[in-house]
Amino acid sequence: MDSNRLVELAAVACDDRKAGNIKLLKVDKVSSIADWILITEGLSDVQVRAIVNNVEKTIREEADLLPLRKEGINEAKWALLDYGDLIINVFQPNERKFYDLESFWSNGIIHDFINNKLIALMDE
């Protein structure tokens, strides 16, 4: 499965658990770390874990992939799933504001994910 399809699959899985403010950052032209970085938020430890668990389950079932690395799931203030070409960050709102990854990666192409649709915020 290519990284474009993988990020859409992950975004839908986040949306299924009512993740807030889903942003998809296309960073392949500005970094070799990944093709995409997905940033979203949950309002509580429980919701962050639910989002991460649903993403992991969905990608395992649909793409037969397991994350290369997982971080922060027990504390669930900020959780990370690393799939190589796709890095998923699920924050609680205060942590998202503090780390401000959208600004850090602003030289990439930023997309919103609204109503199960990828919407470009900047021209590609």
Tab-separated table of N, CA, C and O in Angstrom:
chain	number	residue	atom	x	y	z
A	1	MET	N	0.851	-1.183	0.000
A	1	MET	CA	0.000	0.000	0.000
A	1	MET	C	0.892	1.239	0.000
A	1	MET	O	1.836	1.320	0.792
A	2	ASP	N	0.595	2.197	-0.869
A	2	ASP	CA	1.423	3.401	-0.918
A	2	ASP	C	1.107	4.332	0.253
A	2	ASP	O	0.078	4.197	0.916
A	3	SER	N	2.006	5.268	0.501
A	3	SER	CA	1.879	6.136	1.679
A	3	SER	C	0.663	7.052	1.602
A	3	SER	O	0.084	7.393	2.633
A	4	ASN	N	0.247	7.440	0.402
A	4	ASN	CA	-0.947	8.291	0.269
A	4	ASN	C	-2.198	7.554	0.742
A	4	ASN	O	-3.028	8.112	1.464
A	5	ARG	N	-2.327	6.316	0.336
A	5	ARG	CA	-3.480	5.505	0.763
A	5	ARG	C	-3.383	5.212	2.260
A	5	ARG	O	-4.392	5.229	2.970
A	6	LEU	N	-2.178	4.970	2.752
A	6	LEU	CA	-1.973	4.660	4.167
A	6	LEU	C	-2.369	5.832	5.063
A	6	LEU	O	-3.042	5.646	6.079
A	7	VAL	N	-2.001	7.047	4.678
A	7	VAL	CA	-2.346	8.207	5.495
A	7	VAL	C	-3.855	8.445	5.491
A	7	VAL	O	-4.441	8.818	6.509
A	8	GLU	N	-4.502	8.220	4.360
A	8	GLU	CA	-5.964	8.362	4.326
A	8	GLU	C	-6.642	7.318	5.205
A	8	GLU	O	-7.608	7.622	5.916
A	9	LEU	N	-6.142	6.102	5.174
A	9	LEU	CA	-6.663	5.033	6.016
A	9	LEU	C	-6.516	5.400	7.495
A	9	LEU	O	-7.451	5.243	8.288
A	10	ALA	N	-5.352	5.919	7.863
A	10	ALA	CA	-5.109	6.332	9.251
A	10	ALA	C	-6.017	7.492	9.655
A	10	ALA	O	-6.556	7.512	10.765
A	11	ALA	N	-6.209	8.441	8.747
A	11	ALA	CA	-7.062	9.588	9.051
A	11	ALA	C	-8.510	9.159	9.278
A	11	ALA	O	-9.177	9.641	10.202
A	12	VAL	N	-9.004	8.249	8.465
A	12	VAL	CA	-10.357	7.731	8.647
A	12	VAL	C	-10.468	7.015	9.994
A	12	VAL	O	-11.451	7.182	10.721
A	13	ALA	N	-9.449	6.232	10.349
A	13	ALA	CA	-9.461	5.527	11.637
A	13	ALA	C	-9.455	6.514	12.801
A	13	ALA	O	-10.127	6.288	13.813
A	14	CYS	N	-8.738	7.619	12.666
A	14	CYS	CA	-8.765	8.670	13.699
A	14	CYS	C	-10.156	9.288	13.789
A	14	CYS	O	-10.712	9.455	14.881
A	15	ASP	N	-10.696	9.622	12.641
A	15	ASP	CA	-12.017	10.243	12.577
A	15	ASP	C	-13.093	9.330	13.161
A	15	ASP	O	-14.034	9.802	13.809
A	16	ASP	N	-12.946	8.025	12.979
A	16	ASP	CA	-13.905	7.064	13.535
A	16	ASP	C	-13.973	7.129	15.057
A	16	ASP	O	-14.987	6.754	15.640
A	17	ARG	N	-12.897	7.594	15.686
A	17	ARG	CA	-12.862	7.718	17.152
A	17	ARG	C	-12.971	9.170	17.590
A	17	ARG	O	-12.578	9.550	18.671
A	18	LYS	N	-13.543	9.986	16.701
A	18	LYS	CA	-13.830	11.402	16.974
A	18	LYS	C	-12.586	12.211	17.313
A	18	LYS	O	-12.625	13.133	18.140
A	19	ALA	N	-11.468	11.895	16.678
A	19	ALA	CA	-10.252	12.684	16.854
A	19	ALA	C	-10.512	14.103	16.360
A	19	ALA	O	-11.254	14.313	15.403
A	20	GLY	N	-9.889	15.066	17.003
A	20	GLY	CA	-10.106	16.458	16.643
A	20	GLY	C	-8.990	17.021	15.782
A	20	GLY	O	-7.843	16.610	15.878
A	21	ASN	N	-9.357	17.966	14.919
A	21	ASN	CA	-8.406	18.771	14.161
A	21	ASN	C	-7.325	17.922	13.497
A	21	ASN	O	-6.136	18.080	13.764
A	22	ILE	N	-7.736	17.028	12.622
A	22	ILE	CA	-6.815	16.123	11.942
A	22	ILE	C	-6.069	16.888	10.851
A	22	ILE	O	-6.679	17.468	9.958
A	23	LYS	N	-4.737	16.886	10.943
A	23	LYS	CA	-3.878	17.521	9.946
A	23	LYS	C	-2.959	16.467	9.346
A	23	LYS	O	-2.395	15.642	10.066
A	24	LEU	N	-2.801	16.527	8.049
A	24	LEU	CA	-1.918	15.625	7.330
A	24	LEU	C	-0.833	16.484	6.689
A	24	LEU	O	-1.136	17.370	5.897
A	25	LEU	N	0.405	16.223	7.045
A	25	LEU	CA	1.517	17.012	6.545
A	25	LEU	C	2.350	16.173	5.594
A	25	LEU	O	2.897	15.141	5.988
A	26	LYS	N	2.412	16.602	4.355
A	26	LYS	CA	3.211	15.920	3.328
A	26	LYS	C	4.625	16.485	3.436
A	26	LYS	O	4.862	17.645	3.121
A	27	VAL	N	5.567	15.674	3.909
A	27	VAL	CA	6.919	16.163	4.197
A	27	VAL	C	7.994	15.480	3.353
A	27	VAL	O	9.183	15.700	3.574
A	28	ASP	N	7.609	14.685	2.386
A	28	ASP	CA	8.593	13.921	1.608
A	28	ASP	C	9.564	14.794	0.817
A	28	ASP	O	10.681	14.383	0.541
A	29	LYS	N	9.175	16.003	0.468
A	29	LYS	CA	10.049	16.905	-0.295
A	29	LYS	C	11.011	17.684	0.599
A	29	LYS	O	11.974	18.267	0.115
A	30	VAL	N	10.741	17.701	1.911
A	30	VAL	CA	11.562	18.500	2.828
A	30	VAL	C	12.305	17.665	3.868
A	30	VAL	O	13.109	18.192	4.627
A	31	SER	N	12.040	16.358	3.901
A	31	SER	CA	12.685	15.504	4.891
A	31	SER	C	12.693	14.061	4.416
A	31	SER	O	11.799	13.634	3.688
A	32	SER	N	13.669	13.321	4.875
A	32	SER	CA	13.707	11.886	4.566
A	32	SER	C	13.119	11.054	5.704
A	32	SER	O	13.075	9.839	5.624
A	33	ILE	N	12.627	11.708	6.746
A	33	ILE	CA	12.099	11.001	7.915
A	33	ILE	C	10.839	10.202	7.581
A	33	ILE	O	10.632	9.116	8.095
A	34	ALA	N	9.990	10.738	6.699
A	34	ALA	CA	8.725	10.084	6.328
A	34	ALA	C	8.144	10.809	5.122
A	34	ALA	O	8.600	11.888	4.757
A	35	ASP	N	7.124	10.198	4.529
A	35	ASP	CA	6.366	10.877	3.475
A	35	ASP	C	5.293	11.775	4.083
A	35	ASP	O	5.016	12.863	3.584
A	36	TRP	N	4.670	11.256	5.148
A	36	TRP	CA	3.536	11.933	5.780
A	36	TRP	C	3.698	11.951	7.299
A	36	TRP	O	4.193	10.984	7.881
A	37	ILE	N	3.190	13.027	7.913
A	37	ILE	CA	3.030	13.094	9.361
A	37	ILE	C	1.580	13.457	9.615
A	37	ILE	O	1.081	14.458	9.087
A	38	LEU	N	0.890	12.620	10.367
A	38	LEU	CA	-0.498	12.877	10.737
A	38	LEU	C	-0.487	13.392	12.168
A	38	LEU	O	0.132	12.790	13.042
A	39	ILE	N	-1.173	14.504	12.399
A	39	ILE	CA	-1.272	15.096	13.735
A	39	ILE	C	-2.744	15.272	14.053
A	39	ILE	O	-3.505	15.820	13.250
A	40	THR	N	-3.130	14.795	15.222
A	40	THR	CA	-4.520	14.930	15.650
A	40	THR	C	-4.568	14.966	17.166
A	40	THR	O	-3.537	14.903	17.824
A	41	GLU	N	-5.779	15.062	17.713
A	41	GLU	CA	-5.886	15.134	19.172
A	41	GLU	C	-7.110	14.420	19.704
A	41	GLU	O	-8.117	14.272	19.018
A	42	GLY	N	-6.946	13.985	20.947
A	42	GLY	CA	-8.036	13.432	21.735
A	42	GLY	C	-8.151	14.243	23.011
A	42	GLY	O	-7.158	14.808	23.478
A	43	LEU	N	-9.325	14.299	23.580
A	43	LEU	CA	-9.566	15.174	24.724
A	43	LEU	C	-9.214	14.555	26.067
A	43	LEU	O	-9.246	15.248	27.081
A	44	SER	N	-8.874	13.271	26.091
A	44	SER	CA	-8.550	12.606	27.356
A	44	SER	C	-7.576	11.463	27.086
A	44	SER	O	-7.369	11.068	25.937
A	45	ASP	N	-7.010	10.919	28.167
A	45	ASP	CA	-6.134	9.744	28.044
A	45	ASP	C	-6.878	8.608	27.348
A	45	ASP	O	-6.327	7.945	26.468
A	46	VAL	N	-8.110	8.404	27.750
A	46	VAL	CA	-8.910	7.313	27.200
A	46	VAL	C	-9.130	7.509	25.702
A	46	VAL	O	-8.978	6.576	24.910
A	47	GLN	N	-9.457	8.722	25.284
A	47	GLN	CA	-9.693	8.960	23.861
A	47	GLN	C	-8.402	8.840	23.055
A	47	GLN	O	-8.407	8.281	21.953
A	48	VAL	N	-7.288	9.337	23.579
A	48	VAL	CA	-6.013	9.201	22.866
A	48	VAL	C	-5.706	7.723	22.646
A	48	VAL	O	-5.359	7.307	21.538
A	49	ARG	N	-5.855	6.903	23.688
A	49	ARG	CA	-5.609	5.459	23.539
A	49	ARG	C	-6.575	4.832	22.533
A	49	ARG	O	-6.180	3.986	21.732
A	50	ALA	N	-7.836	5.235	22.576
A	50	ALA	CA	-8.832	4.682	21.643
A	50	ALA	C	-8.473	5.025	20.200
A	50	ALA	O	-8.590	4.181	19.309
A	51	ILE	N	-8.027	6.248	19.964
A	51	ILE	CA	-7.635	6.656	18.615
A	51	ILE	C	-6.449	5.820	18.146
A	51	ILE	O	-6.463	5.247	17.050
A	52	VAL	N	-5.409	5.735	18.986
A	52	VAL	CA	-4.203	4.981	18.630
A	52	VAL	C	-4.539	3.513	18.384
A	52	VAL	O	-4.089	2.918	17.396
A	53	ASN	N	-5.330	2.923	19.260
A	53	ASN	CA	-5.694	1.509	19.103
A	53	ASN	C	-6.480	1.276	17.818
A	53	ASN	O	-6.272	0.268	17.128
A	54	ASN	N	-7.376	2.197	17.479
A	54	ASN	CA	-8.158	2.031	16.258
A	54	ASN	C	-7.296	2.189	15.008
A	54	ASN	O	-7.462	1.446	14.038
A	55	VAL	N	-6.369	3.132	15.033
A	55	VAL	CA	-5.458	3.293	13.896
A	55	VAL	C	-4.625	2.027	13.722
A	55	VAL	O	-4.517	1.491	12.610
A	56	GLU	N	-4.058	1.548	14.817
A	56	GLU	CA	-3.218	0.353	14.738
A	56	GLU	C	-4.013	-0.850	14.221
A	56	GLU	O	-3.551	-1.588	13.345
A	57	LYS	N	-5.216	-1.021	14.724
A	57	LYS	CA	-6.078	-2.135	14.304
A	57	LYS	C	-6.442	-2.011	12.821
A	57	LYS	O	-6.345	-2.979	12.056
A	58	THR	N	-6.835	-0.830	12.409
A	58	THR	CA	-7.253	-0.608	11.025
A	58	THR	C	-6.105	-0.853	10.045
A	58	THR	O	-6.282	-1.536	9.029
A	59	ILE	N	-4.941	-0.323	10.354
A	59	ILE	CA	-3.795	-0.502	9.450
A	59	ILE	C	-3.352	-1.956	9.432
A	59	ILE	O	-2.987	-2.482	8.374
A	60	ARG	N	-3.410	-2.624	10.567
A	60	ARG	CA	-3.058	-4.051	10.606
A	60	ARG	C	-4.022	-4.860	9.734
A	60	ARG	O	-3.609	-5.700	8.947
A	61	GLU	N	-5.322	-4.580	9.847
A	61	GLU	CA	-6.318	-5.342	9.095
A	61	GLU	C	-6.345	-4.982	7.612
A	61	GLU	O	-6.505	-5.860	6.764
A	62	GLU	N	-6.209	-3.713	7.277
A	62	GLU	CA	-6.344	-3.267	5.887
A	62	GLU	C	-5.037	-3.330	5.098
A	62	GLU	O	-5.068	-3.544	3.888
A	63	ALA	N	-3.916	-3.091	5.774
A	63	ALA	CA	-2.638	-3.019	5.052
A	63	ALA	C	-1.643	-4.075	5.512
A	63	ALA	O	-0.544	-4.144	4.985
A	64	ASP	N	-2.027	-4.865	6.507
A	64	ASP	CA	-1.161	-5.905	7.048
A	64	ASP	C	0.188	-5.342	7.508
A	64	ASP	O	1.240	-5.915	7.242
A	65	LEU	N	0.127	-4.175	8.181
A	65	LEU	CA	1.328	-3.525	8.696
A	65	LEU	C	1.238	-3.351	10.201
A	65	LEU	O	0.163	-3.063	10.740
A	66	LEU	N	2.380	-3.476	10.859
A	66	LEU	CA	2.511	-3.172	12.281
A	66	LEU	C	3.440	-1.969	12.406
A	66	LEU	O	4.336	-1.782	11.577
A	67	PRO	N	3.245	-1.152	13.438
A	67	PRO	CA	4.143	-0.007	13.590
A	67	PRO	C	5.573	-0.467	13.874
A	67	PRO	O	5.796	-1.475	14.547
A	68	LEU	N	6.531	0.282	13.340
A	68	LEU	CA	7.940	0.019	13.617
A	68	LEU	C	8.277	0.419	15.052
A	68	LEU	O	9.163	-0.157	15.680
A	69	ARG	N	7.545	1.421	15.546
A	69	ARG	CA	7.795	1.940	16.887
A	69	ARG	C	6.517	2.559	17.424
A	69	ARG	O	5.731	3.147	16.673
A	70	LYS	N	6.317	2.423	18.738
A	70	LYS	CA	5.182	3.038	19.430
A	70	LYS	C	5.725	3.741	20.665
A	70	LYS	O	6.590	3.206	21.354
A	71	GLU	N	5.204	4.919	20.951
A	71	GLU	CA	5.638	5.681	22.124
A	71	GLU	C	4.437	6.327	22.796
A	71	GLU	O	3.472	6.697	22.128
A	72	GLY	N	4.525	6.488	24.105
A	72	GLY	CA	3.603	7.321	24.864
A	72	GLY	C	2.196	6.806	25.057
A	72	GLY	O	1.342	7.539	25.547
A	73	ILE	N	1.923	5.576	24.695
A	73	ILE	CA	0.541	5.083	24.753
A	73	ILE	C	0.061	4.914	26.192
A	73	ILE	O	-1.092	5.220	26.495
A	74	ASN	N	0.916	4.478	27.090
A	74	ASN	CA	0.496	4.307	28.489
A	74	ASN	C	0.111	5.626	29.138
A	74	ASN	O	-0.911	5.720	29.808
A	75	GLU	N	0.940	6.659	28.938
A	75	GLU	CA	0.645	7.966	29.530
A	75	GLU	C	-0.482	8.666	28.778
A	75	GLU	O	-1.279	9.370	29.365
A	76	ALA	N	-0.491	8.515	27.478
A	76	ALA	CA	-1.553	9.004	26.579
A	76	ALA	C	-1.756	10.513	26.612
A	76	ALA	O	-2.842	11.007	26.355
A	77	LYS	N	-0.707	11.252	26.912
A	77	LYS	CA	-0.747	12.710	26.733
A	77	LYS	C	-0.322	13.032	25.307
A	77	LYS	O	-0.786	13.975	24.695
A	78	TRP	N	0.619	12.221	24.797
A	78	TRP	CA	1.084	12.302	23.423
A	78	TRP	C	1.504	10.895	23.034
A	78	TRP	O	2.350	10.279	23.681
A	79	ALA	N	0.897	10.355	22.015
A	79	ALA	CA	1.216	9.000	21.561
A	79	ALA	C	1.685	9.065	20.118
A	79	ALA	O	1.250	9.921	19.338
A	80	LEU	N	2.587	8.151	19.776
A	80	LEU	CA	3.171	8.122	18.445
A	80	LEU	C	3.156	6.707	17.900
A	80	LEU	O	3.449	5.757	18.617
A	81	LEU	N	2.781	6.582	16.636
A	81	LEU	CA	2.904	5.335	15.880
A	81	LEU	C	3.764	5.647	14.671
A	81	LEU	O	3.468	6.571	13.903
A	82	ASP	N	4.832	4.881	14.481
A	82	ASP	CA	5.755	5.093	13.371
A	82	ASP	C	5.643	3.917	12.404
A	82	ASP	O	5.969	2.790	12.754
A	83	TYR	N	5.170	4.215	11.201
A	83	TYR	CA	5.050	3.203	10.152
A	83	TYR	C	6.089	3.401	9.049
A	83	TYR	O	5.916	2.907	7.947
A	84	GLY	N	7.146	4.122	9.337
A	84	GLY	CA	8.174	4.381	8.335
A	84	GLY	C	7.803	5.547	7.448
A	84	GLY	O	8.240	6.671	7.688
A	85	ASP	N	6.972	5.323	6.441
A	85	ASP	CA	6.537	6.393	5.537
A	85	ASP	C	5.473	7.291	6.160
A	85	ASP	O	5.181	8.349	5.619
A	86	LEU	N	4.906	6.866	7.271
A	86	LEU	CA	3.849	7.601	7.958
A	86	LEU	C	4.131	7.615	9.449
A	86	LEU	O	4.336	6.562	10.056
A	87	ILE	N	4.130	8.809	10.024
A	87	ILE	CA	4.267	8.959	11.474
A	87	ILE	C	2.985	9.598	11.985
A	87	ILE	O	2.558	10.640	11.482
A	88	ILE	N	2.380	8.969	12.977
A	88	ILE	CA	1.107	9.432	13.528
A	88	ILE	C	1.347	9.943	14.939
A	88	ILE	O	1.909	9.232	15.780
A	89	ASN	N	0.927	11.180	15.197
A	89	ASN	CA	1.020	11.797	16.521
A	89	ASN	C	-0.381	12.104	17.007
A	89	ASN	O	-1.129	12.824	16.328
A	90	VAL	N	-0.735	11.578	18.176
A	90	VAL	CA	-2.034	11.867	18.779
A	90	VAL	C	-1.765	12.558	20.109
A	90	VAL	O	-1.160	11.976	21.003
A	91	PHE	N	-2.188	13.792	20.211
A	91	PHE	CA	-1.936	14.619	21.382
A	91	PHE	C	-3.213	14.896	22.155
A	91	PHE	O	-4.298	14.880	21.569
A	92	GLN	N	-3.056	15.252	23.420
A	92	GLN	CA	-4.101	15.978	24.112
A	92	GLN	C	-3.864	17.453	23.778
A	92	GLN	O	-2.754	17.852	23.419
A	93	PRO	N	-4.897	18.305	23.846
A	93	PRO	CA	-4.776	19.682	23.361
A	93	PRO	C	-3.599	20.487	23.930
A	93	PRO	O	-2.915	21.187	23.168
A	94	ASN	N	-3.343	20.420	25.227
A	94	ASN	CA	-2.238	21.206	25.801
A	94	ASN	C	-0.885	20.770	25.250
A	94	ASN	O	-0.026	21.605	24.973
A	95	GLU	N	-0.691	19.478	25.097
A	95	GLU	CA	0.566	18.968	24.558
A	95	GLU	C	0.715	19.336	23.081
A	95	GLU	O	1.801	19.674	22.624
A	96	ARG	N	-0.381	19.283	22.350
A	96	ARG	CA	-0.317	19.663	20.928
A	96	ARG	C	0.105	21.119	20.785
A	96	ARG	O	0.945	21.453	19.951
A	97	LYS	N	-0.469	21.957	21.600
A	97	LYS	CA	-0.121	23.382	21.557
A	97	LYS	C	1.343	23.589	21.951
A	97	LYS	O	2.061	24.362	21.321
A	98	PHE	N	1.800	22.885	22.970
A	98	PHE	CA	3.169	23.028	23.451
A	98	PHE	C	4.184	22.609	22.387
A	98	PHE	O	5.141	23.325	22.094
A	99	TYR	N	3.996	21.437	21.777
A	99	TYR	CA	4.959	20.927	20.794
A	99	TYR	C	4.823	21.589	19.425
A	99	TYR	O	5.789	21.675	18.684
A	100	ASP	N	3.625	22.018	19.073
A	100	ASP	CA	3.352	22.770	17.847
A	100	ASP	C	4.065	22.195	16.618
A	100	ASP	O	4.791	22.889	15.913
A	101	LEU	N	3.839	20.910	16.372
A	101	LEU	CA	4.494	20.251	15.238
A	101	LEU	C	4.066	20.819	13.895
A	101	LEU	O	4.831	20.784	12.932
A	102	GLU	N	2.857	21.358	13.816
A	102	GLU	CA	2.414	21.960	12.555
A	102	GLU	C	3.346	23.106	12.153
A	102	GLU	O	3.687	23.249	10.983
A	103	SER	N	3.768	23.911	13.114
A	103	SER	CA	4.699	25.004	12.799
A	103	SER	C	6.073	24.463	12.441
A	103	SER	O	6.723	24.954	11.515
A	104	PHE	N	6.513	23.463	13.175
A	104	PHE	CA	7.820	22.877	12.919
A	104	PHE	C	7.914	22.324	11.500
A	104	PHE	O	8.933	22.466	10.830
A	105	TRP	N	6.848	21.690	11.045
A	105	TRP	CA	6.821	21.077	9.715
A	105	TRP	C	6.106	21.956	8.692
A	105	TRP	O	5.668	21.472	7.650
A	106	SER	N	6.013	23.251	8.936
A	106	SER	CA	5.237	24.134	8.056
A	106	SER	C	5.824	24.271	6.650
A	106	SER	O	5.142	24.742	5.745
A	107	ASN	N	7.054	23.836	6.443
A	107	ASN	CA	7.616	23.881	5.094
A	107	ASN	C	7.144	22.700	4.248
A	107	ASN	O	7.422	22.639	3.058
A	108	GLY	N	6.390	21.783	4.859
A	108	GLY	CA	5.733	20.716	4.107
A	108	GLY	C	4.389	21.211	3.596
A	108	GLY	O	4.031	22.378	3.758
A	109	ILE	N	3.648	20.348	2.955
A	109	ILE	CA	2.320	20.695	2.455
A	109	ILE	C	1.293	20.220	3.478
A	109	ILE	O	1.229	19.040	3.811
A	110	ILE	N	0.502	21.150	3.980
A	110	ILE	CA	-0.451	20.863	5.052
A	110	ILE	C	-1.837	20.641	4.462
A	110	ILE	O	-2.308	21.431	3.641
A	111	HIS	N	-2.466	19.551	4.900
A	111	HIS	CA	-3.825	19.224	4.474
A	111	HIS	C	-4.711	19.080	5.705
A	111	HIS	O	-4.266	18.593	6.737
A	112	ASP	N	-5.950	19.509	5.581
A	112	ASP	CA	-6.966	19.199	6.586
A	112	ASP	C	-7.635	17.898	6.173
A	112	ASP	O	-7.651	17.539	4.996
A	113	PHE	N	-8.207	17.224	7.140
A	113	PHE	CA	-9.015	16.034	6.861
A	113	PHE	C	-10.381	16.296	7.477
A	113	PHE	O	-10.540	16.268	8.693
A	114	ILE	N	-11.347	16.615	6.610
A	114	ILE	CA	-12.681	16.993	7.073
A	114	ILE	C	-13.707	16.147	6.332
A	114	ILE	O	-13.665	16.035	5.107
A	115	ASN	N	-14.633	15.566	7.093
A	115	ASN	CA	-15.693	14.752	6.490
A	115	ASN	C	-15.138	13.678	5.566
A	115	ASN	O	-15.597	13.498	4.447
A	116	ASN	N	-14.112	12.990	6.060
A	116	ASN	CA	-13.464	11.907	5.316
A	116	ASN	C	-12.870	12.351	3.981
A	116	ASN	O	-12.791	11.579	3.044
A	117	LYS	N	-12.452	13.623	3.897
A	117	LYS	CA	-11.848	14.147	2.675
A	117	LYS	C	-10.563	14.874	3.015
A	117	LYS	O	-10.500	15.640	3.966
A	118	LEU	N	-9.564	14.669	2.175
A	118	LEU	CA	-8.289	15.356	2.272
A	118	LEU	C	-8.433	16.697	1.569
A	118	LEU	O	-8.808	16.758	0.401
A	119	ILE	N	-8.155	17.789	2.271
A	119	ILE	CA	-8.305	19.122	1.713
A	119	ILE	C	-6.958	19.839	1.806
A	119	ILE	O	-6.441	20.030	2.902
A	120	ALA	N	-6.392	20.225	0.677
A	120	ALA	CA	-5.104	20.919	0.675
A	120	ALA	C	-5.279	22.325	1.212
A	120	ALA	O	-6.180	23.044	0.800
A	121	LEU	N	-4.415	22.706	2.147
A	121	LEU	CA	-4.426	24.068	2.670
A	121	LEU	C	-3.415	24.935	1.947
A	121	LEU	O	-3.493	26.145	1.960
A	122	MET	N	-2.420	24.284	1.353
A	122	MET	CA	-1.399	25.006	0.603
A	122	MET	C	-1.259	24.327	-0.743
A	122	MET	O	-1.444	23.123	-0.852
A	123	ASP	N	-0.932	25.082	-1.767
A	123	ASP	CA	-0.768	24.502	-3.102
A	123	ASP	C	0.405	23.527	-3.113
A	123	ASP	O	1.423	23.766	-2.493
A	124	GLU	N	0.234	22.438	-3.836
A	124	GLU	CA	1.305	21.448	-3.973
A	124	GLU	C	2.235	21.835	-5.078
A	124	GLU	O	1.931	22.415	-6.025
